[in-house]
């Protein structure tokens, strides 16, 4: 287990405590896929299964909604307007009457003891939020530690791929819709600062992230630009300071010398976007796949 920072004094309201997690799961989906069926089955196989499973139907299709219902899911219609990840999470959480919400991707499979064990480990450290990530390359076994203001870098905070959060926390301060690509990291920044307590991060092989739109085969510099820009403007402004802009520009020149024009264009575009983000709020679509 990694070295754990000392827990800071808890400020604000007391953390939510219970021996066993009572939660509803919120999934965002626009298709009823075989993988989604596996995700739902894995939730029901938990030693502490969800009391409710909600799916925010961003397809707006009655046929798709019927397929969700056939899986035993409670369908939450997505509101009118362009799709936005933050809005999808917020409407799903608002429908959940349970004290805890498990925000989980339609591409994530969790091992059968993960929710209950993660919650109890977090409670042992007087922490009310636990989230899971896949293991780092070459990692064997679980790595668990407290993630708080001191070791949060704008990229490693509470991930909405799989996170168990007190429902009221999100109702009191929803995810911001203007924060594209980094809404979970912006919310993490808010939480760590507002409550001066951390979250319990679990890096484990028992979490499988199977999104077909992620990975080397589907990598794009446009996606990287959106993520870097969102984190730099909304979460960690250190990333858009002049030295980072210059570093990106120099990397672009190096790419030209190596006869890699596409990579040079990527670095120059990121440098320009970083520069402009110092003067105006960037805008981009929340869905970029």
CSV table of C-alpha atoms in Angstrom, one decimal:
chain,number,residue,atom,x,y,z
A,1,UNK,CA,0.0,0.0,0.0
A,2,UNK,CA,1.3,3.5,-0.8
A,3,UNK,CA,2.2,5.9,1.9
A,4,UNK,CA,-0.9,7.7,3.1
A,5,UNK,CA,-1.1,11.4,3.9
A,6,UNK,CA,-2.4,12.2,7.4
A,7,UNK,CA,-6.1,13.0,7.3
A,8,UNK,CA,-6.7,16.7,7.8
A,9,UNK,CA,-9.3,17.9,10.4
A,10,UNK,CA,-12.8,17.7,9.0
A,11,UNK,CA,-14.5,21.0,8.4
A,12,UNK,CA,-18.0,21.8,7.4
A,13,UNK,CA,-20.7,19.1,7.9
A,14,UNK,CA,-19.8,15.7,9.3
A,15,UNK,CA,-19.0,12.9,6.8
A,16,UNK,CA,-21.8,10.5,6.0
A,17,UNK,CA,-21.3,7.3,8.1
A,18,UNK,CA,-22.9,3.8,7.8
A,19,UNK,CA,-21.7,0.3,8.2
A,20,UNK,CA,-23.0,-0.8,4.8
A,21,UNK,CA,-23.3,1.4,1.8
A,22,UNK,CA,-26.9,2.2,0.8
A,23,UNK,CA,-26.7,3.6,-2.7
A,24,UNK,CA,-28.3,4.0,-6.1
A,25,UNK,CA,-26.2,3.5,-9.2
A,26,UNK,CA,-26.3,6.1,-12.0
A,27,UNK,CA,-25.2,5.1,-15.5
A,28,UNK,CA,-25.1,7.3,-18.5
A,29,UNK,CA,-25.9,5.5,-21.7
A,30,UNK,CA,-27.2,6.0,-25.2
A,31,UNK,CA,-27.2,2.3,-26.3
A,32,UNK,CA,-28.2,-0.9,-24.7
A,33,UNK,CA,-25.1,-3.0,-25.4
A,34,UNK,CA,-24.0,-6.5,-24.3
A,35,UNK,CA,-21.3,-4.7,-22.2
A,36,UNK,CA,-24.0,-2.6,-20.4
A,37,UNK,CA,-25.7,-5.9,-19.6
A,38,UNK,CA,-22.4,-7.1,-18.0
A,39,UNK,CA,-22.0,-3.8,-16.1
A,40,UNK,CA,-25.5,-4.2,-14.6
A,41,UNK,CA,-25.0,-7.9,-13.8
A,42,UNK,CA,-21.7,-7.0,-12.0
A,43,UNK,CA,-23.5,-4.4,-9.9
A,44,UNK,CA,-26.2,-6.8,-8.9
A,45,UNK,CA,-23.5,-9.4,-8.0
A,46,UNK,CA,-21.9,-7.0,-5.5
A,47,UNK,CA,-21.8,-8.1,-1.9
A,48,UNK,CA,-23.6,-4.8,-1.2
A,49,UNK,CA,-25.7,-4.3,-4.4
A,50,UNK,CA,-27.3,-1.0,-5.3
A,51,UNK,CA,-30.9,-0.4,-4.1
A,52,UNK,CA,-31.6,1.3,-7.4
A,53,UNK,CA,-30.0,1.3,-10.8
A,54,UNK,CA,-30.8,4.4,-12.9
A,55,UNK,CA,-29.8,4.9,-16.5
A,56,UNK,CA,-29.8,8.4,-18.0
A,57,UNK,CA,-31.0,7.8,-21.5
A,58,UNK,CA,-29.2,10.3,-23.7
A,59,UNK,CA,-30.5,8.6,-26.9
A,60,UNK,CA,-34.0,10.0,-26.4
A,61,UNK,CA,-35.2,6.9,-28.2
A,62,UNK,CA,-38.3,5.1,-26.9
A,63,UNK,CA,-37.0,1.8,-28.3
A,64,UNK,CA,-33.7,2.2,-26.4
A,65,UNK,CA,-35.5,3.1,-23.3
A,66,UNK,CA,-37.6,-0.1,-23.6
A,67,UNK,CA,-34.4,-2.1,-23.8
A,68,UNK,CA,-33.2,-0.4,-20.6
A,69,UNK,CA,-36.4,-1.2,-18.8
A,70,UNK,CA,-36.1,-4.8,-19.9
A,71,UNK,CA,-32.8,-5.0,-18.0
A,72,UNK,CA,-34.7,-3.9,-14.9
A,73,UNK,CA,-33.3,-0.3,-15.0
A,74,UNK,CA,-35.1,2.9,-14.0
A,75,UNK,CA,-34.8,5.2,-17.0
A,76,UNK,CA,-34.2,8.9,-16.4
A,77,UNK,CA,-34.9,10.8,-19.6
A,78,UNK,CA,-32.2,13.2,-20.7
A,79,UNK,CA,-33.5,16.8,-21.0
A,80,UNK,CA,-33.8,18.7,-24.2
A,81,UNK,CA,-30.7,20.3,-25.7
A,82,UNK,CA,-27.2,19.3,-26.6
A,83,UNK,CA,-25.8,16.3,-24.6
A,84,UNK,CA,-23.6,17.3,-21.7
A,85,UNK,CA,-21.9,14.8,-19.3
A,86,UNK,CA,-22.4,17.1,-16.3
A,87,UNK,CA,-26.1,17.5,-16.9
A,88,UNK,CA,-26.5,13.7,-17.4
A,89,UNK,CA,-24.9,13.1,-14.0
A,90,UNK,CA,-26.9,15.8,-12.3
A,91,UNK,CA,-30.3,14.6,-13.5
A,92,UNK,CA,-29.4,11.0,-12.6
A,93,UNK,CA,-28.3,11.9,-9.1
A,94,UNK,CA,-31.4,14.0,-8.6
A,95,UNK,CA,-33.6,10.9,-9.3
A,96,UNK,CA,-31.7,8.9,-6.6
A,97,UNK,CA,-33.4,8.7,-3.2
A,98,UNK,CA,-30.5,6.7,-1.6
A,99,UNK,CA,-28.0,8.5,0.6
A,100,UNK,CA,-25.1,7.5,-1.6
A,101,UNK,CA,-24.7,7.6,-5.4
A,102,UNK,CA,-22.4,5.3,-7.4
A,103,UNK,CA,-21.6,7.2,-10.6
A,104,UNK,CA,-20.4,4.5,-13.0
A,105,UNK,CA,-19.6,4.4,-16.7
A,106,UNK,CA,-21.5,2.0,-19.0
A,107,UNK,CA,-18.1,0.6,-19.8
A,108,UNK,CA,-16.9,-0.3,-16.3
A,109,UNK,CA,-16.9,-3.7,-14.6
A,110,UNK,CA,-16.4,-3.9,-10.9
A,111,UNK,CA,-15.3,-7.0,-8.9
A,112,UNK,CA,-18.0,-8.4,-6.6
A,113,UNK,CA,-16.7,-7.0,-3.3
A,114,UNK,CA,-15.4,-3.7,-4.5
A,115,UNK,CA,-18.2,-1.4,-3.4
A,116,UNK,CA,-18.6,-2.7,0.1
A,117,UNK,CA,-14.9,-3.1,0.8
A,118,UNK,CA,-14.1,0.3,-0.7
A,119,UNK,CA,-16.8,2.0,1.4
A,120,UNK,CA,-15.7,0.3,4.6
A,121,UNK,CA,-12.0,1.2,4.0
A,122,UNK,CA,-13.0,4.8,3.4
A,123,UNK,CA,-15.1,4.9,6.5
A,124,UNK,CA,-12.1,3.6,8.5
A,125,UNK,CA,-10.3,6.7,7.5
A,126,UNK,CA,-13.3,9.0,8.2
A,127,UNK,CA,-13.7,9.6,4.5
A,128,UNK,CA,-17.1,9.7,2.7
A,129,UNK,CA,-16.0,9.3,-0.9
A,130,UNK,CA,-14.4,6.3,-2.6
A,131,UNK,CA,-13.5,5.9,-6.2
A,132,UNK,CA,-11.8,3.3,-8.3
A,133,UNK,CA,-9.3,3.4,-11.2
A,134,UNK,CA,-7.6,0.7,-13.3
A,135,UNK,CA,-4.1,-0.2,-12.2
A,136,UNK,CA,-1.1,1.6,-13.5
A,137,UNK,CA,1.1,-0.1,-16.1
A,138,UNK,CA,3.1,-2.9,-14.4
A,139,UNK,CA,1.2,-2.6,-11.1
A,140,UNK,CA,0.3,-5.8,-9.3
A,141,UNK,CA,-2.3,-5.9,-6.6
A,142,UNK,CA,-4.2,-2.9,-5.2
A,143,UNK,CA,-2.8,0.5,-4.4
A,144,UNK,CA,-5.0,2.5,-2.0
A,145,UNK,CA,-4.5,5.9,-0.5
A,146,UNK,CA,-6.0,9.2,0.5
A,147,UNK,CA,-6.3,11.8,-2.2
A,148,UNK,CA,-6.7,15.3,-0.9
A,149,UNK,CA,-5.6,18.9,-1.6
A,150,UNK,CA,-1.9,18.1,-1.1
A,151,UNK,CA,-1.6,15.4,-3.7
A,152,UNK,CA,-4.3,16.4,-6.1
A,153,UNK,CA,-2.8,17.6,-9.4
A,154,UNK,CA,-5.9,18.2,-11.5
A,155,UNK,CA,-5.9,14.8,-13.2
A,156,UNK,CA,-6.1,12.2,-10.4
A,157,UNK,CA,-9.2,13.3,-8.4
A,158,UNK,CA,-12.6,11.6,-8.1
A,159,UNK,CA,-13.4,10.0,-11.4
A,160,UNK,CA,-16.9,9.7,-12.6
A,161,UNK,CA,-16.0,6.4,-14.2
A,162,UNK,CA,-16.7,4.7,-10.8
A,163,UNK,CA,-17.2,6.8,-7.7
A,164,UNK,CA,-19.3,6.4,-4.6
A,165,UNK,CA,-20.3,9.9,-3.4
A,166,UNK,CA,-22.9,11.1,-0.8
A,167,UNK,CA,-25.9,12.1,-2.9
A,168,UNK,CA,-26.5,15.3,-1.1
A,169,UNK,CA,-23.0,16.6,-1.9
A,170,UNK,CA,-23.8,16.6,-5.6
A,171,UNK,CA,-27.3,18.0,-5.0
A,172,UNK,CA,-25.8,20.8,-3.0
A,173,UNK,CA,-23.2,21.5,-5.6
A,174,UNK,CA,-23.9,19.9,-9.0
A,175,UNK,CA,-21.3,19.3,-11.7
A,176,UNK,CA,-20.8,22.4,-13.8
A,177,UNK,CA,-22.1,22.1,-17.3
A,178,UNK,CA,-19.6,24.5,-18.9
A,179,UNK,CA,-16.6,22.3,-17.7
A,180,UNK,CA,-16.1,20.0,-20.7
A,181,UNK,CA,-13.9,17.0,-20.5
A,182,UNK,CA,-12.9,17.6,-16.9
A,183,UNK,CA,-16.1,18.0,-14.9
A,184,UNK,CA,-15.2,15.3,-12.4
A,185,UNK,CA,-11.8,16.9,-11.8
A,186,UNK,CA,-13.3,20.4,-11.3
A,187,UNK,CA,-15.8,18.9,-8.9
A,188,UNK,CA,-12.9,17.2,-7.0
A,189,UNK,CA,-11.1,20.5,-6.7
A,190,UNK,CA,-14.2,22.1,-5.3
A,191,UNK,CA,-14.7,19.3,-2.8
A,192,UNK,CA,-11.2,19.1,-1.5
A,193,UNK,CA,-11.1,22.9,-0.9
A,194,UNK,CA,-14.6,23.2,0.5
A,195,UNK,CA,-14.5,20.4,3.0
A,196,UNK,CA,-10.8,20.0,3.7
A,197,UNK,CA,-11.0,16.3,3.6
A,198,UNK,CA,-9.9,13.7,1.0
A,199,UNK,CA,-11.3,10.9,-1.0
A,200,UNK,CA,-10.2,7.2,-0.9
A,201,UNK,CA,-8.6,6.3,-4.2
A,202,UNK,CA,-8.4,2.6,-5.1
A,203,UNK,CA,-6.2,1.5,-8.1
A,204,UNK,CA,-7.1,-2.1,-8.7
A,205,UNK,CA,-7.1,-4.8,-11.4
A,206,UNK,CA,-10.7,-5.6,-10.2
A,207,UNK,CA,-11.9,-2.5,-12.1
A,208,UNK,CA,-12.0,-3.0,-15.9
A,209,UNK,CA,-12.4,0.1,-18.0
A,210,UNK,CA,-13.6,-1.2,-21.4
A,211,UNK,CA,-14.6,2.0,-23.3
A,212,UNK,CA,-14.0,1.3,-27.0
A,213,UNK,CA,-13.5,5.0,-27.5
A,214,UNK,CA,-10.4,5.1,-25.4
A,215,UNK,CA,-6.9,3.7,-26.1
A,216,UNK,CA,-4.1,3.9,-28.6
A,217,UNK,CA,-6.2,2.7,-31.5
A,218,UNK,CA,-8.7,5.7,-31.2
A,219,UNK,CA,-6.3,8.3,-29.8
A,220,UNK,CA,-6.7,11.8,-31.3
A,221,UNK,CA,-4.9,15.0,-30.6
A,222,UNK,CA,-8.3,16.9,-30.6
A,223,UNK,CA,-9.4,14.8,-27.7
A,224,UNK,CA,-6.0,15.5,-25.9
A,225,UNK,CA,-6.4,19.2,-26.6
A,226,UNK,CA,-9.9,19.2,-25.0
A,227,UNK,CA,-8.8,17.4,-21.9
A,228,UNK,CA,-5.6,19.5,-21.5
A,229,UNK,CA,-7.5,22.8,-22.0
A,230,UNK,CA,-10.3,21.9,-19.7
A,231,UNK,CA,-7.9,20.9,-16.9
A,232,UNK,CA,-5.7,23.9,-17.4
A,233,UNK,CA,-8.5,26.5,-17.4
A,234,UNK,CA,-11.0,25.0,-14.8
A,235,UNK,CA,-8.8,22.9,-12.5
A,236,UNK,CA,-5.1,23.6,-12.5
A,237,UNK,CA,-4.2,26.9,-14.1
A,238,UNK,CA,-0.5,26.1,-13.6
A,239,UNK,CA,-0.9,24.1,-16.8
A,240,UNK,CA,-1.5,27.2,-18.9
A,241,UNK,CA,1.2,29.4,-17.5
A,242,UNK,CA,3.8,30.9,-19.9
A,243,UNK,CA,6.5,28.3,-19.3
A,244,UNK,CA,4.1,25.5,-20.3
A,245,UNK,CA,3.1,27.4,-23.4
A,246,UNK,CA,6.7,27.9,-24.4
A,247,UNK,CA,7.4,24.2,-23.7
A,248,UNK,CA,4.6,23.2,-26.0
A,249,UNK,CA,5.8,25.5,-28.7
A,250,UNK,CA,9.4,24.1,-28.5
A,251,UNK,CA,8.0,20.6,-28.7
A,252,UNK,CA,6.2,21.7,-31.9
A,253,UNK,CA,9.5,22.9,-33.4
A,254,UNK,CA,11.2,19.7,-32.4
A,255,UNK,CA,8.4,17.7,-34.2
A,256,UNK,CA,9.0,19.7,-37.3
A,257,UNK,CA,12.7,18.9,-37.2
A,258,UNK,CA,11.8,15.3,-36.9
A,259,UNK,CA,9.5,15.6,-39.9
A,260,UNK,CA,6.3,14.9,-37.9
A,261,UNK,CA,4.0,17.6,-39.1
A,262,UNK,CA,0.8,16.3,-37.6
A,263,UNK,CA,2.4,16.1,-34.1
A,264,UNK,CA,3.9,19.6,-34.6
A,265,UNK,CA,0.4,20.9,-35.4
A,266,UNK,CA,-0.9,19.3,-32.3
A,267,UNK,CA,1.7,21.0,-30.1
A,268,UNK,CA,1.2,24.4,-31.8
A,269,UNK,CA,-2.6,24.1,-31.4
A,270,UNK,CA,-2.3,23.3,-27.7
A,271,UNK,CA,0.2,26.2,-27.2
A,272,UNK,CA,-2.3,28.6,-28.9
A,273,UNK,CA,-5.2,27.2,-26.9
A,274,UNK,CA,-3.3,27.5,-23.6
A,275,UNK,CA,-2.4,31.1,-24.4
A,276,UNK,CA,-6.0,32.1,-25.3
A,277,UNK,CA,-7.4,30.3,-22.2
A,278,UNK,CA,-5.6,33.0,-20.1
A,279,UNK,CA,-7.9,35.6,-21.5
A,280,UNK,CA,-11.3,33.9,-22.1
A,281,UNK,CA,-13.1,30.8,-21.0
A,282,UNK,CA,-12.7,28.0,-23.6
A,283,UNK,CA,-15.8,26.3,-24.9
A,284,UNK,CA,-16.2,22.8,-26.3
A,285,UNK,CA,-18.7,20.1,-26.6
A,286,UNK,CA,-18.9,17.8,-23.6
A,287,UNK,CA,-19.2,14.7,-25.8
A,288,UNK,CA,-16.2,14.5,-28.0
A,289,UNK,CA,-16.4,10.9,-29.4
